[in-house]
Amino acid sequence: MTLDSWLPFGMHEDPQKLYTALHDGVPEWMEKSMRAWQHEFLLGLFEESDSALSRLHKLEHQLRTAVKVPSNVSSYGLADAVISEFVWHDKELVLTDYLLSIADLEKLGGWEHIRKEIQGGNNRLGRLETTLKEAGSKWTLGVRTAGKLGLVQRVPEGVQTAADETMRSSGHAGRRLAEAWGAAFGIEPDPAKAYGLAVKAVEDAALPKVSLKPNDHGTLGSVIRVLNSAKYDAADWTLGFQREDKHYSNGQTLVAMLKTLWSGQTDRHGGDHELVNGTVISQEAAESAVMLAVPLVQWFSSGFVVESGTSTKLTPE
């Protein structure tokens, strides 16, 4: 039995899914450790500021929250007051996400460096990640909106690793993909924004690889038309595999994936789609779009998508 599969004595059936499911919010068994982390962070924030009250006011402004503070309170008391306010409104994760957003990613060495440091669990961010993981939280640390550190939904580790590598190694397209990921899986998801950014990330990666006509718009639709060719067989493009299906080429597979992403963006044009025709982007669609964008961005950015004439002729199977 591995450590990951260990359960307390008598809990192997786990009917309430306390151990076998991920939990939203701050369950009671995570309250003490979460609040201790918040208090440590807030205490440092207030003590390092020229004016603790001015820093509190900035927090109130940014989070649109009024914190009830006793007169002549110390930095320690300010931290207590802030935590109590967010506990009262059941918004503890909002506070945690905000505190994470304060971190300067560039000064800390970038997300890839931070991710490795977090895995060690010996610094402030690492301790929070350990708390979230040990308590079975559905949330983990990641890059959220505007390139800020924050809470994002936990996904299978292999999927997260592949996505992180694509975001890190794909230049501007990778940075746009990171924003899409945060908008889809962040603590306050924005499905429409996530889907739109996923499309833009693929456009960023694909457009430099294709030759558009002067009148073509720089959109994914134009990329699809170029790849598809006049015969709609995508014969001029392929992927860097050594073999392909004789009935359905790699180029056709690529175009099909691009079409799926492009056609699924139901709110591409103006109007209130939720009221007019019911085509508002769903959370499920946004998450799927971002997941689909990951391999597409990686393929275009890494040179895995090539014109047929510049690649080795594939052996059909």
CSV table of N, CA and C in Angstrom, one decimal, residues 36-116:
chain,number,residue,atom,x,y,z
A,36,ALA,N,-3.8,30.1,10.1
A,36,ALA,CA,-2.4,30.3,10.6
A,36,ALA,C,-1.5,30.9,9.4
A,37,TRP,N,-1.7,30.3,8.2
A,37,TRP,CA,-1.0,30.8,7.1
A,37,TRP,C,-1.4,32.2,6.7
A,38,GLN,N,-2.7,32.5,6.7
A,38,GLN,CA,-3.2,33.8,6.4
A,38,GLN,C,-2.6,34.8,7.4
A,39,HIS,N,-2.6,34.4,8.7
A,39,HIS,CA,-2.2,35.4,9.7
A,39,HIS,C,-0.7,35.7,9.6
A,40,GLU,N,0.1,34.7,9.3
A,40,GLU,CA,1.5,34.9,9.1
A,40,GLU,C,1.8,35.9,7.9
A,41,PHE,N,1.0,35.7,6.8
A,41,PHE,CA,1.2,36.5,5.7
A,41,PHE,C,0.8,37.9,5.9
A,42,LEU,N,-0.4,38.1,6.6
A,42,LEU,CA,-0.9,39.4,6.8
A,42,LEU,C,-0.1,40.2,7.8
A,43,LEU,N,0.4,39.5,8.8
A,43,LEU,CA,1.3,40.1,9.8
A,43,LEU,C,2.5,40.7,9.2
A,44,GLY,N,3.1,39.9,8.3
A,44,GLY,CA,4.3,40.3,7.6
A,44,GLY,C,4.0,41.5,6.6
A,45,LEU,N,2.8,41.4,6.0
A,45,LEU,CA,2.4,42.5,5.1
A,45,LEU,C,2.2,43.8,5.8
A,46,PHE,N,1.6,43.8,7.0
A,46,PHE,CA,1.3,45.0,7.8
A,46,PHE,C,2.6,45.6,8.4
A,47,GLU,N,3.4,44.7,8.9
A,47,GLU,CA,4.7,45.1,9.6
A,47,GLU,C,5.7,45.7,8.6
A,48,GLU,N,5.7,45.2,7.4
A,48,GLU,CA,6.6,45.7,6.4
A,48,GLU,C,6.2,46.9,5.7
A,49,SER,N,4.9,47.4,5.9
A,49,SER,CA,4.4,48.5,5.2
A,49,SER,C,4.8,49.8,6.0
A,50,ASP,N,4.9,50.9,5.4
A,50,ASP,CA,5.2,52.2,6.1
A,50,ASP,C,4.0,52.5,7.0
A,51,SER,N,2.8,52.2,6.6
A,51,SER,CA,1.6,52.4,7.4
A,51,SER,C,0.7,51.2,7.3
A,52,ALA,N,0.5,50.5,8.4
A,52,ALA,CA,-0.3,49.3,8.4
A,52,ALA,C,-1.7,49.6,8.0
A,53,LEU,N,-2.3,50.8,8.5
A,53,LEU,CA,-3.6,51.1,8.2
A,53,LEU,C,-3.8,51.4,6.8
A,54,SER,N,-2.8,52.1,6.2
A,54,SER,CA,-2.9,52.4,4.7
A,54,SER,C,-2.9,51.1,3.9
A,55,ARG,N,-2.1,50.1,4.4
A,55,ARG,CA,-2.1,48.8,3.6
A,55,ARG,C,-3.4,48.1,3.8
A,56,LEU,N,-4.0,48.3,5.0
A,56,LEU,CA,-5.4,47.7,5.2
A,56,LEU,C,-6.4,48.3,4.3
A,57,HIS,N,-6.3,49.7,4.2
A,57,HIS,CA,-7.3,50.4,3.3
A,57,HIS,C,-7.1,49.9,1.9
A,58,LYS,N,-5.9,49.7,1.4
A,58,LYS,CA,-5.7,49.2,0.1
A,58,LYS,C,-6.3,47.8,-0.1
A,59,LEU,N,-6.2,46.9,0.9
A,59,LEU,CA,-6.8,45.6,0.8
A,59,LEU,C,-8.3,45.8,0.7
A,60,GLU,N,-8.9,46.7,1.5
A,60,GLU,CA,-10.4,46.9,1.5
A,60,GLU,C,-10.8,47.4,0.1
A,61,HIS,N,-10.1,48.3,-0.4
A,61,HIS,CA,-10.4,48.9,-1.8
A,61,HIS,C,-10.4,47.8,-2.8
A,62,GLN,N,-9.3,47.0,-2.8
A,62,GLN,CA,-9.1,46.0,-3.9
A,62,GLN,C,-10.1,44.8,-3.8
A,63,LEU,N,-10.5,44.5,-2.5
A,63,LEU,CA,-11.4,43.4,-2.3
A,63,LEU,C,-12.9,43.8,-2.1
A,64,ARG,N,-13.1,45.2,-2.2
A,64,ARG,CA,-14.5,45.7,-2.0
A,64,ARG,C,-15.1,45.2,-0.7
A,65,THR,N,-14.3,45.3,0.4
A,65,THR,CA,-14.7,44.7,1.7
A,65,THR,C,-14.3,45.7,2.8
A,66,ALA,N,-15.3,46.0,3.7
A,66,ALA,CA,-15.0,46.9,4.9
A,66,ALA,C,-14.7,46.0,6.1
A,67,VAL,N,-13.5,46.2,6.6
A,67,VAL,CA,-13.0,45.4,7.8
A,67,VAL,C,-13.3,46.2,9.0
A,68,LYS,N,-14.0,45.6,10.0
A,68,LYS,CA,-14.2,46.2,11.3
A,68,LYS,C,-13.0,46.1,12.1
A,69,VAL,N,-12.4,47.3,12.5
A,69,VAL,CA,-11.1,47.3,13.2
A,69,VAL,C,-11.2,48.1,14.5
A,70,PRO,N,-10.8,47.6,15.6
A,70,PRO,CA,-10.9,48.3,16.9
A,70,PRO,C,-9.8,49.5,16.8
A,71,SER,N,-10.0,50.5,17.6
A,71,SER,CA,-9.1,51.6,17.6
A,71,SER,C,-7.7,51.2,18.3
A,72,ASN,N,-6.7,51.8,17.9
A,72,ASN,CA,-5.3,51.6,18.4
A,72,ASN,C,-4.9,50.1,18.3
A,73,VAL,N,-5.3,49.5,17.3
A,73,VAL,CA,-5.0,48.0,17.2
A,73,VAL,C,-3.6,47.8,16.6
A,74,SER,N,-2.9,46.8,17.0
A,74,SER,CA,-1.6,46.4,16.5
A,74,SER,C,-1.7,45.7,15.1
A,75,SER,N,-0.6,45.5,14.5
A,75,SER,CA,-0.5,44.7,13.3
A,75,SER,C,-1.1,43.3,13.5
A,76,TYR,N,-0.8,42.8,14.6
A,76,TYR,CA,-1.3,41.4,15.0
A,76,TYR,C,-2.9,41.5,15.0
A,77,GLY,N,-3.4,42.5,15.6
A,77,GLY,CA,-4.9,42.7,15.7
A,77,GLY,C,-5.5,42.9,14.4
A,78,LEU,N,-4.8,43.7,13.5
A,78,LEU,CA,-5.3,43.9,12.1
A,78,LEU,C,-5.4,42.6,11.4
A,79,ALA,N,-4.4,41.8,11.5
A,79,ALA,CA,-4.5,40.5,10.8
A,79,ALA,C,-5.6,39.7,11.3
A,80,ASP,N,-5.9,39.7,12.6
A,80,ASP,CA,-7.0,39.0,13.2
A,80,ASP,C,-8.3,39.5,12.6
A,81,ALA,N,-8.4,40.8,12.5
A,81,ALA,CA,-9.7,41.5,12.1
A,81,ALA,C,-10.0,41.1,10.6
A,82,VAL,N,-8.9,41.1,9.8
A,82,VAL,CA,-9.1,40.8,8.4
A,82,VAL,C,-9.6,39.4,8.2
A,83,ILE,N,-9.0,38.4,8.9
A,83,ILE,CA,-9.3,37.0,8.8
A,83,ILE,C,-10.8,36.8,9.3
A,84,SER,N,-11.1,37.5,10.4
A,84,SER,CA,-12.5,37.3,11.0
A,84,SER,C,-13.5,37.8,10.0
A,85,GLU,N,-13.2,38.9,9.3
A,85,GLU,CA,-14.2,39.4,8.3
A,85,GLU,C,-14.5,38.5,7.2
A,86,PHE,N,-13.4,37.8,6.7
A,86,PHE,CA,-13.6,36.9,5.6
A,86,PHE,C,-14.2,35.6,6.0
A,87,VAL,N,-13.9,35.2,7.2
A,87,VAL,CA,-14.5,34.0,7.8
A,87,VAL,C,-16.0,34.2,7.9
A,88,TRP,N,-16.4,35.4,8.4
A,88,TRP,CA,-17.8,35.7,8.6
A,88,TRP,C,-18.6,35.6,7.3
A,89,HIS,N,-18.0,36.1,6.2
A,89,HIS,CA,-18.6,36.1,4.9
A,89,HIS,C,-18.4,34.8,4.1
A,90,ASP,N,-17.7,33.8,4.8
A,90,ASP,CA,-17.4,32.6,4.1
A,90,ASP,C,-16.6,32.8,2.8
A,91,LYS,N,-15.6,33.7,2.9
A,91,LYS,CA,-14.8,34.0,1.7
A,91,LYS,C,-13.3,33.9,2.0
A,92,GLU,N,-13.0,32.8,2.8
A,92,GLU,CA,-11.6,32.6,3.2
A,92,GLU,C,-10.7,32.4,2.0
A,93,LEU,N,-11.2,31.7,1.0
A,93,LEU,CA,-10.3,31.4,-0.2
A,93,LEU,C,-10.1,32.6,-1.0
A,94,VAL,N,-11.1,33.6,-1.0
A,94,VAL,CA,-10.9,34.8,-1.7
A,94,VAL,C,-9.7,35.6,-1.0
A,95,LEU,N,-9.7,35.6,0.3
A,95,LEU,CA,-8.5,36.2,1.0
A,95,LEU,C,-7.2,35.6,0.6
A,96,THR,N,-7.2,34.2,0.7
A,96,THR,CA,-6.0,33.5,0.4
A,96,THR,C,-5.5,33.8,-1.1
A,97,ASP,N,-6.4,33.8,-2.0
A,97,ASP,CA,-6.1,34.1,-3.4
A,97,ASP,C,-5.5,35.5,-3.6
A,98,TYR,N,-6.1,36.4,-2.8
A,98,TYR,CA,-5.6,37.8,-2.9
A,98,TYR,C,-4.2,37.9,-2.4
A,99,LEU,N,-4.0,37.3,-1.2
A,99,LEU,CA,-2.6,37.3,-0.6
A,99,LEU,C,-1.6,36.7,-1.6
A,100,LEU,N,-2.0,35.6,-2.3
A,100,LEU,CA,-1.1,35.1,-3.3
A,100,LEU,C,-0.8,36.0,-4.4
A,101,SER,N,-1.8,36.8,-4.8
A,101,SER,CA,-1.6,37.7,-6.0
A,101,SER,C,-0.6,38.8,-5.7
A,102,ILE,N,-0.3,39.1,-4.4
A,102,ILE,CA,0.6,40.1,-4.0
A,102,ILE,C,2.0,39.7,-4.4
A,103,ALA,N,2.3,38.4,-4.5
A,103,ALA,CA,3.6,37.9,-4.8
A,103,ALA,C,4.1,38.4,-6.1
A,104,ASP,N,5.3,38.9,-6.2
A,104,ASP,CA,6.0,39.3,-7.4
A,104,ASP,C,6.6,38.1,-8.1
A,105,LEU,N,5.9,37.6,-9.2
A,105,LEU,CA,6.4,36.4,-9.9
A,105,LEU,C,7.8,36.6,-10.4
A,106,GLU,N,8.0,37.8,-11.0
A,106,GLU,CA,9.3,38.1,-11.7
A,106,GLU,C,10.4,38.1,-10.6
A,107,LYS,N,10.2,38.8,-9.5
A,107,LYS,CA,11.2,38.9,-8.5
A,107,LYS,C,11.5,37.5,-7.8
A,108,LEU,N,10.5,36.7,-7.8
A,108,LEU,CA,10.6,35.3,-7.2
A,108,LEU,C,11.2,34.3,-8.2
A,109,GLY,N,11.5,34.8,-9.4
A,109,GLY,CA,12.2,33.9,-10.4
A,109,GLY,C,11.3,33.2,-11.4
A,110,GLY,N,10.0,33.7,-11.5
A,110,GLY,CA,9.1,33.1,-12.4
A,110,GLY,C,8.4,31.9,-11.9
A,111,TRP,N,7.3,31.6,-12.6
A,111,TRP,CA,6.4,30.5,-12.1
A,111,TRP,C,7.1,29.1,-12.0
A,112,GLU,N,7.9,28.8,-13.0
A,112,GLU,CA,8.6,27.5,-13.1
A,112,GLU,C,9.5,27.4,-11.9
A,113,HIS,N,10.2,28.4,-11.5
A,113,HIS,CA,11.1,28.4,-10.3
A,113,HIS,C,10.3,28.3,-9.0
A,114,ILE,N,9.2,29.0,-9.0
A,114,ILE,CA,8.3,29.0,-7.8
A,114,ILE,C,7.7,27.6,-7.6
A,115,ARG,N,7.3,27.0,-8.7
A,115,ARG,CA,6.7,25.7,-8.7
A,115,ARG,C,7.6,24.6,-8.1
A,116,LYS,N,8.9,24.7,-8.4
A,116,LYS,CA,9.9,23.8,-7.9
A,116,LYS,C,10.1,24.1,-6.4
